[in-house]
Structures are given as C-alpha cells and as structure tokens.
Amino acid sequence: METNNKNISILIVDDEPDIREILQFNLQNEGYNIDLAESAEQAAKMLTPKHRLILLDVMMGGISGFKFADQLRKEGNNTPIIFLTAKDTENDMLTGFSIGGDDYIAKPFSIKEVVARVRSVLKRTENQDKTSDNNILNVNNLEIDFDTKTVTVDKEMVELTKTEFNILVLLVENSGRIFSRADILDKAWKDDGIVLERTVDVHIARLRKKIGEYGDYIINRTGYGYTFNMQNK
C-alpha cells in the first residue's frame, strides 16, 4: 500500500455499482481515501475541498458527466477531473478537455492504467496549486506572481507584456482545457477594441520563446485552439 497517499481523497462518480466497487477496492489498496457517488446530482452534494480528484463517468442518467464538469468549472471549482467513458473517439476526448477535464480513460480499462493516470494527474496538479498567502501560482520552476504581475522561470525574471501575462495565466490556471482563439481574445484582450484572431498566434509564439522550456507545454490543437498541458513532454 502507498501509505503516502493516505491523506488524498478521491470522489468516484459512476452509475454502475461494479465499476464503483472495482475502482474503490483498487484505489484504496493504493492508500487513497475513496468516496462514492452514483450520480452527478449526488456528487454535487458530496464534493468538498478535501477531494483532490474526481473520477467521473460521462454517460449517466440525469446530469451527464460532461455537463456536471462544465457546471463545476463555471462555478470556479477546479478540482482535477478524469473522465471515464465507454466512448473512445477524438471528439469525445476533445470535448472533455475543452470543458476543463484533466484526463480521459475509455472503458473497459485496466486498473494499472487507472492507477497510473491518477498518480500522474495528482502529481501534475499539485505543482499548480496557487498559494493563498502570497497569491503565487507555481508550475515546477515557472512562477506567476499575481500581486506584482511578474513571471519567473528558474528564478529569473521574464519580461512579458500585459497581454502575454493574461494569456499565460488563462492557460496555466486552466491546464488541460482548450481555448479557441476567440476565447483567448475575449479573456486576454478584454476591452482592447477589435483584434484579429491571427494576433493570438503571434502573441503565443512570442510567449513560448520567452518562457523557455515551458513554452513547449503550450500546445495548438489543430482546429480547436490552445491548451497548456504538462503531459506534453
């Protein structure tokens, strides 16, 4: 048993009792604390800040997994989500990422795969937690200071424009979520007048160069937009 997982709580949401039991048994053997919900409606009542991860079935009666995840993100809840689904198509995967999912596992799955994905998402997201005391967001050695509006890489200051800073914050705070160029224009430029979508590509190209190795994590999903994905390497 992985005793260092004993303080990590995971919420499993699936309407199939067998799936819930299998996941509960195996993840508890890894040392995680597990809570179970058979619907999105029940999960909404059970979810608390203690939960570090949600394993969320997509196809459920009532509120679907995608709709529940979308509701959480709109409410500002950024608890990491791994989608579980019998569907395995690129469109479904991109839908999951676009609404803020952190990973996607198709059924039937192997328990080893689930455990590996859980570990990966937990490790990745723990490096992205914003510390409330000093309002700083850290992703490994990339640091974003919201008070001073500054960015450092390996403790060296990176000179970003206001727009580049806004784009970086948007992508990093919503790691794994895909933003269209129109989304980025709306959120990063705000009231700066008419700006062409092509301008987004130019700014992101400059941003990638300025933040060095972390620029490789800003990925262009052809036909969809941009995302910040730590699993790119």
GROMACS .gro file of C-alpha atoms in nm:
model
  233
    1MET     CA    1   0.000   0.000   0.000
    2GLU     CA    2   0.118   0.353  -0.085
    3THR     CA    3   0.098   0.500   0.264
    4ASN     CA    4   0.195   0.845   0.138
    5ASN     CA    5  -0.148   0.862  -0.029
    6LYS     CA    6  -0.341   0.829   0.295
    7ASN     CA    7  -0.436   1.197   0.309
    8ILE     CA    8  -0.557   1.213  -0.051
    9SER     CA    9  -0.933   1.186  -0.103
   10ILE     CA   10  -1.087   1.091  -0.439
   11LEU     CA   11  -1.453   1.109  -0.538
   12ILE     CA   12  -1.569   0.836  -0.779
   13VAL     CA   13  -1.888   0.917  -0.971
   14ASP     CA   14  -2.036   0.631  -1.177
   15ASP     CA   15  -2.384   0.484  -1.210
   16GLU     CA   16  -2.252   0.128  -1.245
   17PRO     CA   17  -2.210  -0.036  -0.899
   18ASP     CA   18  -1.950  -0.285  -1.028
   19ILE     CA   19  -1.730  -0.007  -1.165
   20ARG     CA   20  -1.755   0.191  -0.841
   21GLU     CA   21  -1.662  -0.113  -0.633
   22ILE     CA   22  -1.368  -0.214  -0.853
   23LEU     CA   23  -1.224   0.137  -0.852
   24GLN     CA   24  -1.284   0.178  -0.479
   25PHE     CA   25  -1.116  -0.151  -0.390
   26ASN     CA   26  -0.806  -0.093  -0.602
   27LEU     CA   27  -0.755   0.273  -0.521
   28GLN     CA   28  -0.799   0.208  -0.151
   29ASN     CA   29  -0.528  -0.057  -0.186
   30GLU     CA   30  -0.307   0.224  -0.317
   31GLY     CA   31  -0.376   0.413   0.004
   32TYR     CA   32  -0.628   0.671  -0.121
   33ASN     CA   33  -0.942   0.771   0.069
   34ILE     CA   34  -1.240   0.699  -0.155
   35ASP     CA   35  -1.592   0.842  -0.159
   36LEU     CA   36  -1.861   0.708  -0.393
   37ALA     CA   37  -2.148   0.875  -0.576
   38GLU     CA   38  -2.388   0.705  -0.817
   39SER     CA   39  -2.494   1.024  -0.996
   40ALA     CA   40  -2.379   1.377  -1.069
   41GLU     CA   41  -2.663   1.504  -0.851
   42GLN     CA   42  -2.532   1.305  -0.553
   43ALA     CA   43  -2.173   1.404  -0.628
   44ALA     CA   44  -2.267   1.773  -0.620
   45LYS     CA   45  -2.384   1.729  -0.259
   46MET     CA   46  -2.079   1.523  -0.157
   47LEU     CA   47  -1.796   1.718  -0.320
   48THR     CA   48  -1.585   1.914  -0.071
   49PRO     CA   49  -1.246   2.093  -0.080
   50LYS     CA   50  -1.087   1.779   0.069
   51HIS     CA   51  -1.132   1.595  -0.261
   52ARG     CA   52  -0.815   1.618  -0.467
   53LEU     CA   53  -0.954   1.437  -0.771
   54ILE     CA   54  -1.283   1.329  -0.933
   55LEU     CA   55  -1.316   1.012  -1.142
   56LEU     CA   56  -1.626   1.099  -1.342
   57ASP     CA   57  -1.835   0.876  -1.569
   58VAL     CA   58  -1.959   1.058  -1.878
   59MET     CA   59  -2.273   0.860  -1.966
   60MET     CA   60  -2.507   0.869  -1.665
   61GLY     CA   61  -2.879   0.911  -1.621
   62GLY     CA   62  -2.982   1.262  -1.520
   63ILE     CA   63  -2.694   1.509  -1.541
   64SER     CA   64  -2.416   1.375  -1.764
   65GLY     CA   65  -2.052   1.378  -1.660
   66PHE     CA   66  -1.967   1.643  -1.920
   67LYS     CA   67  -2.250   1.870  -1.801
   68PHE     CA   68  -2.152   1.824  -1.435
   69ALA     CA   69  -1.788   1.907  -1.512
   70ASP     CA   70  -1.893   2.214  -1.707
   71GLN     CA   71  -2.106   2.331  -1.415
   72LEU     CA   72  -1.816   2.287  -1.173
   73ARG     CA   73  -1.578   2.489  -1.391
   74LYS     CA   74  -1.833   2.769  -1.438
   75GLU     CA   75  -1.870   2.783  -1.060
   76GLY     CA   76  -1.493   2.822  -1.026
   77ASN     CA   77  -1.433   2.471  -0.891
   78ASN     CA   78  -1.103   2.349  -1.037
   79THR     CA   79  -1.086   2.007  -0.872
   80PRO     CA   80  -0.899   1.783  -1.122
   81ILE     CA   81  -1.125   1.552  -1.325
   82ILE     CA   82  -1.053   1.225  -1.503
   83PHE     CA   83  -1.339   1.126  -1.732
   84LEU     CA   84  -1.445   0.760  -1.755
   85THR     CA   85  -1.645   0.664  -2.062
   86ALA     CA   86  -1.740   0.378  -2.288
   87LYS     CA   87  -1.688   0.612  -2.582
   88ASP     CA   88  -1.339   0.640  -2.728
   89THR     CA   89  -1.343   0.897  -3.004
   90GLU     CA   90  -1.130   1.205  -3.063
   91ASN     CA   91  -1.434   1.432  -3.045
   92ASP     CA   92  -1.533   1.296  -2.704
   93MET     CA   93  -1.179   1.336  -2.577
   94LEU     CA   94  -1.156   1.694  -2.701
   95THR     CA   95  -1.497   1.773  -2.551
   96GLY     CA   96  -1.371   1.651  -2.215
   97PHE     CA   97  -1.055   1.861  -2.233
   98SER     CA   98  -1.237   2.169  -2.364
   99ILE     CA   99  -1.464   2.185  -2.058
  100GLY     CA  100  -1.177   2.151  -1.815
  101GLY     CA  101  -1.109   1.778  -1.783
  102ASP     CA  102  -0.756   1.676  -1.688
  103ASP     CA  103  -0.751   1.327  -1.841
  104TYR     CA  104  -0.971   1.075  -2.019
  105ILE     CA  105  -0.991   0.696  -1.979
  106ALA     CA  106  -1.200   0.476  -2.210
  107LYS     CA  107  -1.386   0.172  -2.078
  108PRO     CA  108  -1.304  -0.110  -2.050
  109PHE     CA  109  -0.984  -0.003  -1.877
  110SER     CA  110  -0.708  -0.179  -1.690
  111ILE     CA  111  -0.668  -0.098  -1.321
  112LYS     CA  112  -0.297  -0.038  -1.377
  113GLU     CA  113  -0.386   0.229  -1.630
  114VAL     CA  114  -0.630   0.396  -1.391
  115VAL     CA  115  -0.376   0.399  -1.107
  116ALA     CA  116  -0.108   0.541  -1.337
  117ARG     CA  117  -0.339   0.815  -1.463
  118VAL     CA  118  -0.449   0.903  -1.110
  119ARG     CA  119  -0.089   0.935  -0.995
  120SER     CA  120   0.002   1.143  -1.299
  121VAL     CA  121  -0.284   1.391  -1.261
  122LEU     CA  122  -0.231   1.428  -0.886
  123LYS     CA  123   0.141   1.487  -0.933
  124ARG     CA  124   0.085   1.738  -1.211
  125THR     CA  125  -0.186   1.936  -1.037
  126GLU     CA  126  -0.011   1.956  -0.701
  127ASN     CA  127   0.257   2.161  -0.876
  128GLN     CA  128  -0.008   2.402  -1.000
  129ASP     CA  129  -0.169   2.490  -0.667
  130LYS     CA  130  -0.189   2.860  -0.601
  131THR     CA  131  -0.072   2.951  -0.252
  132SER     CA  132  -0.330   3.180  -0.095
  133ASP     CA  133  -0.079   3.350   0.135
  134ASN     CA  134   0.125   3.518  -0.136
  135ASN     CA  135  -0.102   3.475  -0.438
  136ILE     CA  136   0.157   3.286  -0.640
  137LEU     CA  137   0.100   3.009  -0.891
  138ASN     CA  138   0.383   2.760  -0.934
  139VAL     CA  139   0.427   2.504  -1.210
  140ASN     CA  140   0.758   2.341  -1.126
  141ASN     CA  141   1.009   2.624  -1.178
  142LEU     CA  142   0.766   2.855  -1.356
  143GLU     CA  143   0.625   3.109  -1.109
  144ILE     CA  144   0.343   3.356  -1.168
  145ASP     CA  145   0.302   3.631  -0.908
  146PHE     CA  146  -0.047   3.780  -0.926
  147ASP     CA  147   0.030   4.068  -0.690
  148THR     CA  148   0.330   4.202  -0.880
  149LYS     CA  149   0.213   4.073  -1.222
  150THR     CA  150   0.552   3.913  -1.280
  151VAL     CA  151   0.674   3.578  -1.411
  152THR     CA  152   0.997   3.397  -1.333
  153VAL     CA  153   1.149   3.085  -1.487
  154ASP     CA  154   1.419   2.913  -1.281
  155LYS     CA  155   1.408   3.223  -1.055
  156GLU     CA  156   1.496   3.455  -1.345
  157MET     CA  157   1.252   3.733  -1.433
  158VAL     CA  158   1.075   3.705  -1.768
  159GLU     CA  159   0.958   4.031  -1.926
  160LEU     CA  160   0.603   3.980  -2.050
  161THR     CA  161   0.358   4.230  -2.191
  162LYS     CA  162   0.020   4.266  -2.018
  163THR     CA  163  -0.146   4.059  -2.291
  164GLU     CA  164   0.119   3.785  -2.277
  165PHE     CA  165   0.078   3.770  -1.899
  166ASN     CA  166  -0.300   3.740  -1.935
  167ILE     CA  167  -0.268   3.459  -2.190
  168LEU     CA  168  -0.022   3.267  -1.973
  169VAL     CA  169  -0.243   3.297  -1.664
  170LEU     CA  170  -0.550   3.187  -1.860
  171LEU     CA  171  -0.382   2.875  -1.997
  172VAL     CA  172  -0.193   2.772  -1.684
  173GLU     CA  173  -0.485   2.823  -1.444
  174ASN     CA  174  -0.697   2.606  -1.672
  175SER     CA  175  -0.436   2.345  -1.758
  176GLY     CA  176  -0.573   2.081  -1.995
  177ARG     CA  177  -0.864   2.295  -2.113
  178ILE     CA  178  -0.867   2.401  -2.479
  179PHE     CA  179  -0.936   2.766  -2.557
  180SER     CA  180  -1.027   2.880  -2.905
  181ARG     CA  181  -0.863   3.193  -3.043
  182ALA     CA  182  -1.194   3.373  -2.991
  183ASP     CA  183  -1.196   3.263  -2.625
  184ILE     CA  184  -0.843   3.392  -2.574
  185LEU     CA  185  -0.925   3.723  -2.743
  186ASP     CA  186  -1.227   3.766  -2.519
  187LYS     CA  187  -1.047   3.682  -2.196
  188ALA     CA  188  -0.693   3.815  -2.252
  189TRP     CA  189  -0.764   4.131  -2.451
  190LYS     CA  190  -1.096   4.217  -2.287
  191ASP     CA  191  -1.185   4.576  -2.394
  192ASP     CA  192  -0.893   4.645  -2.624
  193GLY     CA  193  -1.113   4.701  -2.929
  194ILE     CA  194  -1.111   4.499  -3.249
  195VAL     CA  195  -0.826   4.245  -3.262
  196LEU     CA  196  -0.780   3.980  -3.529
  197GLU     CA  197  -0.767   3.614  -3.426
  198ARG     CA  198  -0.432   3.583  -3.605
  199THR     CA  199  -0.293   3.818  -3.340
  200VAL     CA  200  -0.337   3.539  -3.084
  201ASP     CA  201  -0.092   3.316  -3.273
  202VAL     CA  202   0.167   3.596  -3.283
  203HIS     CA  203   0.144   3.666  -2.911
  204ILE     CA  204   0.157   3.299  -2.819
  205ALA     CA  205   0.464   3.248  -3.040
  206ARG     CA  206   0.639   3.530  -2.852
  207LEU     CA  207   0.522   3.396  -2.516
  208ARG     CA  208   0.657   3.049  -2.593
  209LYS     CA  209   1.002   3.188  -2.666
  210LYS     CA  210   1.010   3.400  -2.352
  211ILE     CA  211   0.922   3.120  -2.107
  212GLY     CA  212   1.177   2.874  -2.248
  213GLU     CA  213   1.110   2.504  -2.189
  214TYR     CA  214   0.762   2.580  -2.056
  215GLY     CA  215   0.670   2.713  -2.398
  216ASP     CA  216   0.662   2.352  -2.515
  217TYR     CA  217   0.363   2.292  -2.287
  218ILE     CA  218   0.151   2.544  -2.479
  219ILE     CA  219   0.000   2.320  -2.746
  220ASN     CA  220  -0.202   2.408  -3.054
  221ARG     CA  221  -0.486   2.158  -3.105
  222THR     CA  222  -0.548   2.199  -3.477
  223GLY     CA  223  -0.900   2.318  -3.545
  224TYR     CA  224  -0.973   2.379  -3.176
  225GLY     CA  225  -0.728   2.619  -3.016
  226TYR     CA  226  -0.459   2.629  -2.749
  227THR     CA  227  -0.406   2.444  -2.423
  228PHE     CA  228  -0.137   2.423  -2.153
  229ASN     CA  229  -0.058   2.055  -2.099
  230MET     CA  230   0.220   1.937  -1.866
  231GLN     CA  231   0.193   1.587  -2.016
  232ASN     CA  232   0.320   1.713  -2.350
  233LYS     CA  233   0.672   1.600  -2.251
   0.00000   0.00000   0.00000
